[in-house]
Amino acid sequence: MAERVRSVKGMRDLLPPETAIWAAVEDVARRIFASYGYGEVRTPILEDTELFVRGVGEATDIVGKEMYTFTDRKGRSLTLRPESTAPVARAFVQHGLADQGLPVKLYYVGPQFRYERPQRGRYRQFNQIGAELIGDPGPASDAELLLMLVRFLEALDYTGLTVLLNTVGDDESRARYREALVAFLEPHREVLGEDSRRRLETNPLRILDTKSPAERELLADAPRLEGHLTAQSRTHFEAVGQALEVCGVRFRVEPRLVRGLDYYSRTVFEIVAEGLGAQDAIVGGGRYDGLIGDLGGADVPAIGFAIGEDRLLAALPESFRRAHAPVAPVHLVAAGDVEPSQLLELAERLRAEGLDLVTELGGRSVKAALKRADKSGSRWVLLAGEDELAAGELSLRDLDAGEQVRLGPDAAIAKIKGQS
RNA sequence: GUGAGUGUAGCUCAAUUGGUAGAGCGCUUGGUUGUGGUCCAAGUCGUUGGGGGUUCAAGUCCCCUCACUCACCCCA
């Protein structure tokens, strides 16, 4: 036997019936996001590498070592998108969406690619459902975006999620704090690990979310970002929290929460779920007030989030799964000497009347066909035998009740629709 | 990129100190020439991930390699 070709490492197939659940989750997202005035954007999977270098940041791990980058036939450097905020921002600038009036509200659903070692909840191709609110600097926008996110998760029957909230301040706050943090850490260089020492130069704030016990101990006495916020940043953050409280959204302020993408500013957040192992963040997001300017657009503030759809599905409540399991269609079975073409024609007429059905054309026994119908979870079987067809009728078998009646096609459809 | 664990049938797993590769589920057929679930019977299913080595003999021991899993890291 020839060697089997397998899917690429870290990339997986999604098969029925699981794909039906994915579709159901995405339907909920579309419905809820639409109810907040968001429209769908679809950007290319491939972008100019420069977009991510400038947008996500050269010093980030994503850009530094996790991108699928290659040169095309003309020598251009292209990259499989590792995230979608930068592409959406690029599209916003490229198409002059600001001229339609701000804010612009967009959402997307689709695959992202990062070259990492796969493990639970982490794939090299993974799907994100994200939303971006572009063009409103106010805290009420932060709160509304979070509200929409929470409502979405509630609609999936999620409970027991923790919303972690923090602010990384505006540029000025961050510059001040950065200086203070480096000044504090510099004398303790020897306590820091290799990564943290490198970050002391490139991105000191990232050191805050270290898991190293020694570093954590050291950081306990470190200056707080909170103490270095500009009055404006502080007011903004307080207003976000207040709005969430008014709307009944529970959250926890997590001062150590900083995010790995350079474009974040002011409000940042994360939602973690239980039972997911080490990769438990199902949502991450925050403000990116400077990104659109960095990409050559006007100075337009924005905020957004990205949901890890694979993780979302991995932790999806059973109740939602049950409610959205696909319904097995009716089976139409030929019995006796019935021409396949005759059965096809009959099936088409029934489908035209709004019946979902699968045909048993295999030329196998009625017994086998019924077995398949039963295993599929279907309740109804329509038997089209010589006798029935001659009389212009069908036998409708109710597999649950074990009952069978002969009746005309319209009556059969009515009975199925009335009882399923 | 680093570390650890695991690879046996489509799936879940057995196989004693190295000694004939198995079970359940699934799938196909029959018991019912046009009737499912339960039951009974038969059939189908393997280069034991791959390569090399040790041995009379390797699923089992050793080396290499690949894949998967988990953790670090990273992040969704």
XYZ file of C-alpha atoms (C1' of nucleotides) in Angstrom:
496
model
C 0.000 0.000 0.000
C 1.199 3.488 -0.790
C 2.115 5.707 2.099
C -0.760 7.839 3.265
C -0.534 11.576 3.025
C -1.515 13.204 6.318
C -2.638 16.663 7.235
C 0.166 19.090 7.997
C 1.422 19.209 11.597
C -0.707 21.418 13.801
C -3.520 21.587 11.243
C -6.610 19.471 11.496
C -9.755 18.435 9.711
C -13.124 19.267 11.173
C -15.717 16.684 10.256
C -19.462 16.187 10.659
C -21.211 16.258 13.020
C -18.750 18.611 14.777
C -18.812 21.049 11.860
C -22.544 21.559 12.465
C -21.722 22.834 15.956
C -19.099 25.196 14.554
C -21.643 26.529 12.099
C -24.165 26.985 14.913
C -21.637 28.921 17.002
C -20.807 31.130 14.046
C -24.492 31.731 13.382
C -24.923 32.964 16.933
C -21.933 35.276 16.523
C -23.306 36.729 13.296
C -26.726 37.262 14.811
C -25.480 38.941 17.967
C -22.831 41.051 16.292
C -25.408 42.211 13.760
C -27.660 43.227 16.623
C -24.908 45.636 17.722
C -24.545 47.046 14.220
C -21.463 45.135 13.121
C -20.934 44.102 9.508
C -18.766 41.246 8.306
C -15.388 41.882 6.735
C -13.432 39.237 4.846
C -9.788 39.974 4.262
C -7.252 37.843 2.373
C -5.453 35.100 4.231
C -2.213 36.240 2.633
C -0.792 39.692 3.295
C 2.355 41.653 2.645
C 4.772 40.647 5.430
C 5.374 44.318 6.124
C 1.811 44.680 7.433
C 2.498 42.457 10.422
C 6.017 43.731 11.014
C 4.631 47.248 11.326
C 1.274 46.390 12.818
C 1.907 43.619 15.300
C 5.457 44.713 16.036
C 8.890 43.501 15.126
C 9.828 42.664 18.704
C 6.845 40.379 19.290
C 7.223 36.619 19.289
C 4.529 36.357 16.669
C 6.487 38.354 14.148
C 9.887 37.279 15.386
C 9.468 33.535 15.159
C 5.940 32.378 14.525
C 4.953 33.551 11.064
C 4.489 31.476 7.942
C 6.451 33.734 5.641
C 7.614 32.942 2.121
C 8.522 34.694 -1.079
C 6.290 34.340 -4.081
C 7.388 33.901 -7.688
C 8.187 37.578 -8.041
C 10.238 37.692 -4.858
C 7.648 39.496 -2.729
C 7.600 38.560 0.944
C 4.138 37.296 1.862
C 2.796 36.022 5.164
C -0.133 33.838 6.139
C -1.982 36.101 8.554
C -1.152 35.324 12.202
C -4.010 37.539 13.408
C -6.620 39.718 11.793
C -6.637 43.082 13.512
C -3.803 44.397 11.369
C -5.459 43.185 8.137
C -8.783 44.742 9.137
C -7.040 47.996 9.996
C -5.256 47.832 6.634
C -8.570 47.337 4.842
C -10.081 50.213 6.808
C -7.297 52.522 5.643
C -7.099 51.187 2.102
C -10.804 51.632 1.394
C -11.183 54.939 3.147
C -13.860 53.552 5.429
C -13.415 56.534 7.736
C -15.250 58.580 5.121
C -18.406 56.571 5.713
C -18.587 58.143 9.130
C -17.168 56.878 12.383
C -17.313 54.611 14.198
C -17.045 51.666 11.833
C -17.989 48.312 13.316
C -16.643 45.154 11.723
C -16.408 41.487 12.576
C -14.653 38.557 10.967
C -14.562 34.779 11.156
C -11.680 32.808 9.771
C -8.402 30.926 9.993
C -5.126 32.344 11.304
C -1.673 30.789 11.134
C 1.186 30.677 13.598
C 4.163 28.374 13.537
C 4.215 27.135 17.129
C 4.632 23.768 18.754
C 1.096 22.344 18.781
C -0.501 21.353 22.062
C -3.907 21.352 23.649
C -5.855 24.382 22.485
C -3.055 25.500 20.219
C -2.905 24.749 16.540
C -0.843 26.107 13.690
C -4.010 26.856 11.813
C -6.664 28.096 14.191
C -9.893 29.978 13.786
C -10.773 33.293 15.270
C -14.021 35.167 15.559
C -13.174 38.798 16.070
C -14.710 42.245 16.134
C -13.265 45.721 15.736
C -14.854 49.009 16.751
C -12.969 51.701 14.888
C -13.190 55.429 15.422
C -14.501 56.054 18.923
C -12.039 56.852 21.716
C -14.597 56.877 24.529
C -14.818 54.378 27.382
C -18.450 53.628 26.552
C -17.220 51.974 23.354
C -14.890 49.751 25.339
C -17.781 48.771 27.566
C -20.170 48.133 24.685
C -17.694 45.935 22.878
C -17.201 43.901 26.037
C -20.930 43.709 26.562
C -21.392 42.299 23.085
C -18.691 39.753 23.779
C -20.251 38.686 27.054
C -23.703 38.414 25.487
C -22.287 36.222 22.776
C -20.710 33.871 25.291
C -23.901 33.796 27.308
C -25.830 32.854 24.170
C -23.549 29.820 23.923
C -24.640 28.887 27.462
C -21.266 29.736 28.934
C -21.116 30.302 32.657
C -18.132 30.472 34.961
C -16.030 32.612 32.691
C -13.689 35.174 34.139
C -13.284 38.555 32.476
C -9.847 39.978 33.252
C -9.460 43.687 32.711
C -6.521 46.034 32.838
C -5.135 49.177 31.300
C -1.681 49.511 29.835
C -2.173 53.264 29.596
C -1.712 55.620 26.705
C 1.673 56.230 25.072
C 2.692 58.775 27.638
C 1.697 56.602 30.606
C 3.500 53.651 29.150
C 6.669 55.577 28.407
C 6.783 56.860 31.994
C 6.103 53.462 33.459
C 8.513 51.721 31.189
C 11.282 53.927 32.466
C 10.362 53.285 36.088
C 10.081 49.536 35.566
C 13.424 49.262 33.809
C 15.040 51.349 36.520
C 13.647 48.995 39.119
C 14.554 45.766 37.322
C 17.968 46.740 36.008
C 19.761 46.233 39.374
C 18.189 42.767 39.664
C 19.216 41.555 36.233
C 20.639 38.339 37.633
C 17.183 37.264 38.878
C 15.707 37.548 35.412
C 15.616 34.727 32.937
C 17.000 34.961 29.455
C 13.666 35.991 27.921
C 12.993 38.648 30.493
C 16.471 40.095 30.122
C 15.905 40.429 26.415
C 12.555 42.054 27.062
C 14.170 44.581 29.322
C 15.416 46.099 26.068
C 12.573 45.273 23.711
C 9.348 45.205 25.701
C 9.717 45.524 29.490
C 5.978 45.410 30.180
C 5.815 41.838 28.984
C 7.941 40.834 31.946
C 4.936 41.515 34.152
C 3.099 38.380 33.100
C 6.003 36.020 33.708
C 5.318 32.680 35.336
C 8.763 32.374 36.906
C 8.359 32.325 40.715
C 11.612 34.197 41.265
C 10.617 36.915 38.842
C 7.165 37.134 40.332
C 8.614 37.619 43.762
C 10.819 40.377 42.470
C 7.890 42.009 40.694
C 5.821 42.099 43.864
C 7.806 45.159 44.904
C 8.023 46.654 41.440
C 6.383 49.970 40.689
C 2.810 49.691 39.489
C 1.605 50.863 36.131
C -1.386 52.231 37.951
C 0.787 54.833 39.641
C 2.118 56.093 36.331
C -1.103 56.576 34.448
C -1.919 59.961 33.051
C -5.103 61.461 34.485
C -6.796 60.820 31.175
C -5.882 57.151 31.096
C -6.998 56.675 34.660
C -10.355 58.337 34.052
C -10.888 56.280 30.937
C -10.218 53.007 32.698
C -12.435 53.892 35.632
C -15.257 54.812 33.279
C -15.010 51.466 31.499
C -15.283 49.609 34.769
C -18.155 51.722 35.919
C -20.125 51.191 32.712
C -19.617 47.441 32.958
C -20.845 47.458 36.532
C -23.949 49.381 35.565
C -24.675 46.798 32.888
C -24.115 43.930 35.252
C -20.941 42.512 33.707
C -18.656 40.961 36.268
C -14.925 41.381 35.808
C -11.690 41.292 37.723
C -8.992 43.922 37.431
C -5.755 42.094 36.783
C -2.788 44.474 37.022
C -0.368 41.931 35.620
C -2.354 41.517 32.411
C -0.329 42.902 29.524
C -0.647 41.643 26.016
C 1.868 40.353 23.557
C 1.047 42.509 20.581
C 2.691 45.897 20.333
C -0.366 47.737 19.137
C -2.334 47.587 22.362
C -2.940 50.722 24.381
C -5.144 51.658 27.316
C -7.855 49.024 27.888
C -6.781 45.396 27.559
C -8.739 42.302 28.509
C -8.819 38.566 28.417
C -11.445 35.933 29.139
C -10.375 32.603 30.546
C -12.394 29.405 30.674
C -12.137 26.381 32.924
C -10.999 22.955 31.871
C -8.779 23.953 28.971
C -5.354 23.157 30.357
C -2.534 25.608 29.878
C -4.155 27.381 26.932
C -7.187 28.690 28.734
C -7.610 32.165 27.258
C -10.542 31.966 24.882
C -10.667 35.677 24.184
C -8.069 38.410 24.087
C -8.327 41.991 23.052
C -7.919 45.626 23.785
C -7.538 49.103 22.443
C -5.166 49.923 19.621
C -5.367 53.659 19.320
C -2.129 54.000 17.373
C -2.332 51.127 14.898
C -4.289 52.790 12.123
C -1.971 55.767 12.175
C 1.021 53.429 12.040
C -0.426 51.833 8.938
C -0.632 55.142 7.138
C -4.181 56.075 8.034
C -5.479 59.028 9.974
C -5.095 59.103 13.732
C -8.138 56.918 14.454
C -8.577 55.100 17.775
C -10.012 51.585 17.880
C -10.718 48.604 20.079
C -11.306 44.971 19.296
C -11.181 41.367 20.424
C -10.372 37.981 19.011
C -12.029 34.788 20.175
C -10.095 31.548 19.785
C -12.806 29.505 18.119
C -11.034 26.180 18.594
C -10.796 26.778 22.327
C -14.305 28.138 22.410
C -15.535 24.868 20.929
C -13.314 22.778 23.180
C -14.944 24.303 26.247
C -18.404 24.690 24.748
C -21.189 23.870 27.220
C -22.904 20.541 26.600
C -26.328 22.168 26.651
C -25.505 24.222 23.565
C -24.139 21.173 21.801
C -27.276 19.192 22.485
C -29.576 21.976 21.352
C -27.712 22.362 18.079
C -26.972 18.780 17.134
C -27.907 18.232 13.507
C -31.312 16.645 12.891
C -31.056 13.489 10.837
C -33.096 13.695 7.648
C -35.846 11.304 6.585
C -34.711 8.213 4.691
C -36.428 7.300 1.448
C -36.077 3.586 0.796
C -36.901 1.670 -2.350
C -38.467 -1.715 -1.797
C -38.938 -4.352 -4.445
C -38.532 -3.650 -8.104
C -38.285 0.125 -8.178
C -36.221 1.958 -10.756
C -33.556 4.175 -9.140
C -34.543 7.004 -11.459
C -38.114 6.691 -10.238
C -36.913 6.988 -6.645
C -34.788 10.021 -7.512
C -37.711 11.724 -9.149
C -39.901 11.038 -6.133
C -37.172 12.325 -3.786
C -36.910 15.556 -5.755
C -40.675 16.096 -5.484
C -40.572 15.536 -1.731
C -37.607 17.862 -1.254
C -39.436 20.505 -3.262
C -42.180 20.241 -0.638
C -39.615 21.122 2.005
C -38.645 17.685 3.258
C -34.988 16.955 4.056
C -34.270 13.429 2.975
C -31.565 10.996 2.012
C -32.182 8.326 -0.581
C -31.213 4.693 -0.174
C -30.203 3.897 -3.728
C -27.638 1.257 -2.958
C -29.639 -1.679 -4.291
C -29.192 -3.282 -0.903
C -31.790 -4.932 1.207
C -34.578 -2.984 2.866
C -33.240 -4.373 6.088
C -29.857 -2.753 5.545
C -31.499 0.515 4.584
C -33.583 0.563 7.743
C -30.524 -0.243 9.776
C -28.743 2.743 8.335
C -31.748 4.951 8.939
C -31.868 3.830 12.536
C -28.179 4.389 13.101
C -28.350 7.843 11.600
C -30.716 8.812 14.371
C -33.489 9.534 11.923
C -37.018 9.051 13.163
C -38.771 8.595 9.828
C -38.443 6.217 6.914
C -40.470 6.534 3.744
C -40.808 3.211 1.974
C -41.448 3.362 -1.735
C -42.297 -0.121 -2.898
C -43.948 -1.351 -6.046
C -47.279 -1.655 -4.278
C -47.175 1.826 -2.798
C -46.089 3.494 -6.036
C -48.781 1.735 -8.010
C -51.324 3.201 -5.617
C -49.679 6.638 -5.597
C -48.842 6.179 -1.931
C -45.912 5.665 0.445
C -45.401 3.708 3.632
C -44.322 5.990 6.443
C -42.497 4.204 9.210
C -41.979 5.848 12.586
C -38.802 4.269 13.916
C -39.315 5.611 17.411
C -42.835 4.220 17.738
C -42.301 1.187 15.553
C -45.475 2.033 13.660
C -46.085 2.125 9.952
C -48.904 3.595 7.919
C -49.660 3.857 4.226
C -50.694 7.241 2.959
C -50.302 9.752 0.136
C -47.141 11.881 -0.167
C -48.817 15.072 1.053
C -50.242 13.362 4.094
C -46.829 11.802 4.827
C -45.119 15.177 4.690
C -47.785 16.701 6.891
C -47.368 13.964 9.459
C -43.577 14.248 9.541
C -43.668 18.011 9.827
C -46.369 17.903 12.424
C -44.535 15.534 14.718
C -40.846 16.168 14.409
C 12.940 26.352 20.070
C 13.307 23.153 25.181
C 11.595 18.945 28.222
C 8.631 14.608 29.263
C 5.136 10.798 27.885
C 2.732 7.665 24.223
C 2.631 4.953 19.313
C -0.690 -2.601 18.364
C -7.270 -3.409 13.427
C -11.522 2.257 11.255
C -12.229 3.327 17.114
C -11.089 1.948 22.541
C -7.595 -1.221 24.354
C -5.178 -6.463 25.749
C -0.815 -9.607 24.813
C 3.141 -13.053 31.628
C 10.499 -13.282 32.545
C 11.456 -11.861 24.794
C 8.153 -17.634 22.675
C 1.889 -18.813 17.304
C -0.742 -10.820 17.400
C -6.097 -10.858 20.465
C -10.934 -8.763 22.492
C -14.900 -5.364 22.414
C -17.082 -1.767 19.352
C -17.648 -0.799 14.153
C -18.422 -2.559 9.157
C -20.637 -6.580 5.606
C -23.894 -10.711 5.104
C -27.378 -14.268 6.826
C -31.259 -16.000 10.410
C -36.776 -12.581 7.741
C -36.948 -13.606 -1.401
C -40.202 -5.772 1.428
C -38.978 -3.985 7.520
C -34.498 -1.181 12.123
C -33.248 -1.279 17.431
C -32.429 -6.738 21.060
C -30.597 -11.625 20.032
C -27.820 -15.556 17.282
C -24.284 -17.002 13.382
C -20.603 -16.127 9.807
C -17.342 -12.839 7.487
C -14.032 -8.368 7.292
C -10.159 -5.647 9.818
C -2.779 -5.494 11.081
C 3.841 -4.261 7.105
C 2.524 -3.875 15.984
C 4.389 4.307 13.099
C 9.150 3.691 9.951
C 14.428 2.101 9.708
C 18.476 -0.367 11.881
C 20.651 -3.495 15.853
C 20.879 -7.583 19.777
C 18.823 -12.717 19.837
C 17.513 -19.397 17.966
C 13.258 -16.048 18.561
C 11.397 -8.889 19.204
C 4.832 -5.811 19.796
C 8.204 -6.609 24.115
C 15.309 -5.020 24.790
C 18.879 -1.053 22.434
C 19.808 3.051 18.791
C 17.949 6.435 15.111
C 13.780 8.671 12.971
C 8.709 10.220 12.356
C 3.977 11.216 14.415
C 0.803 12.352 18.371
C 0.006 14.191 23.419
C 1.150 17.249 27.604
C 4.081 21.049 29.755
C 7.638 25.235 29.077
C 7.387 29.150 25.794
C 3.667 31.908 23.236
C -1.221 33.405 22.822
C -6.554 32.979 20.839
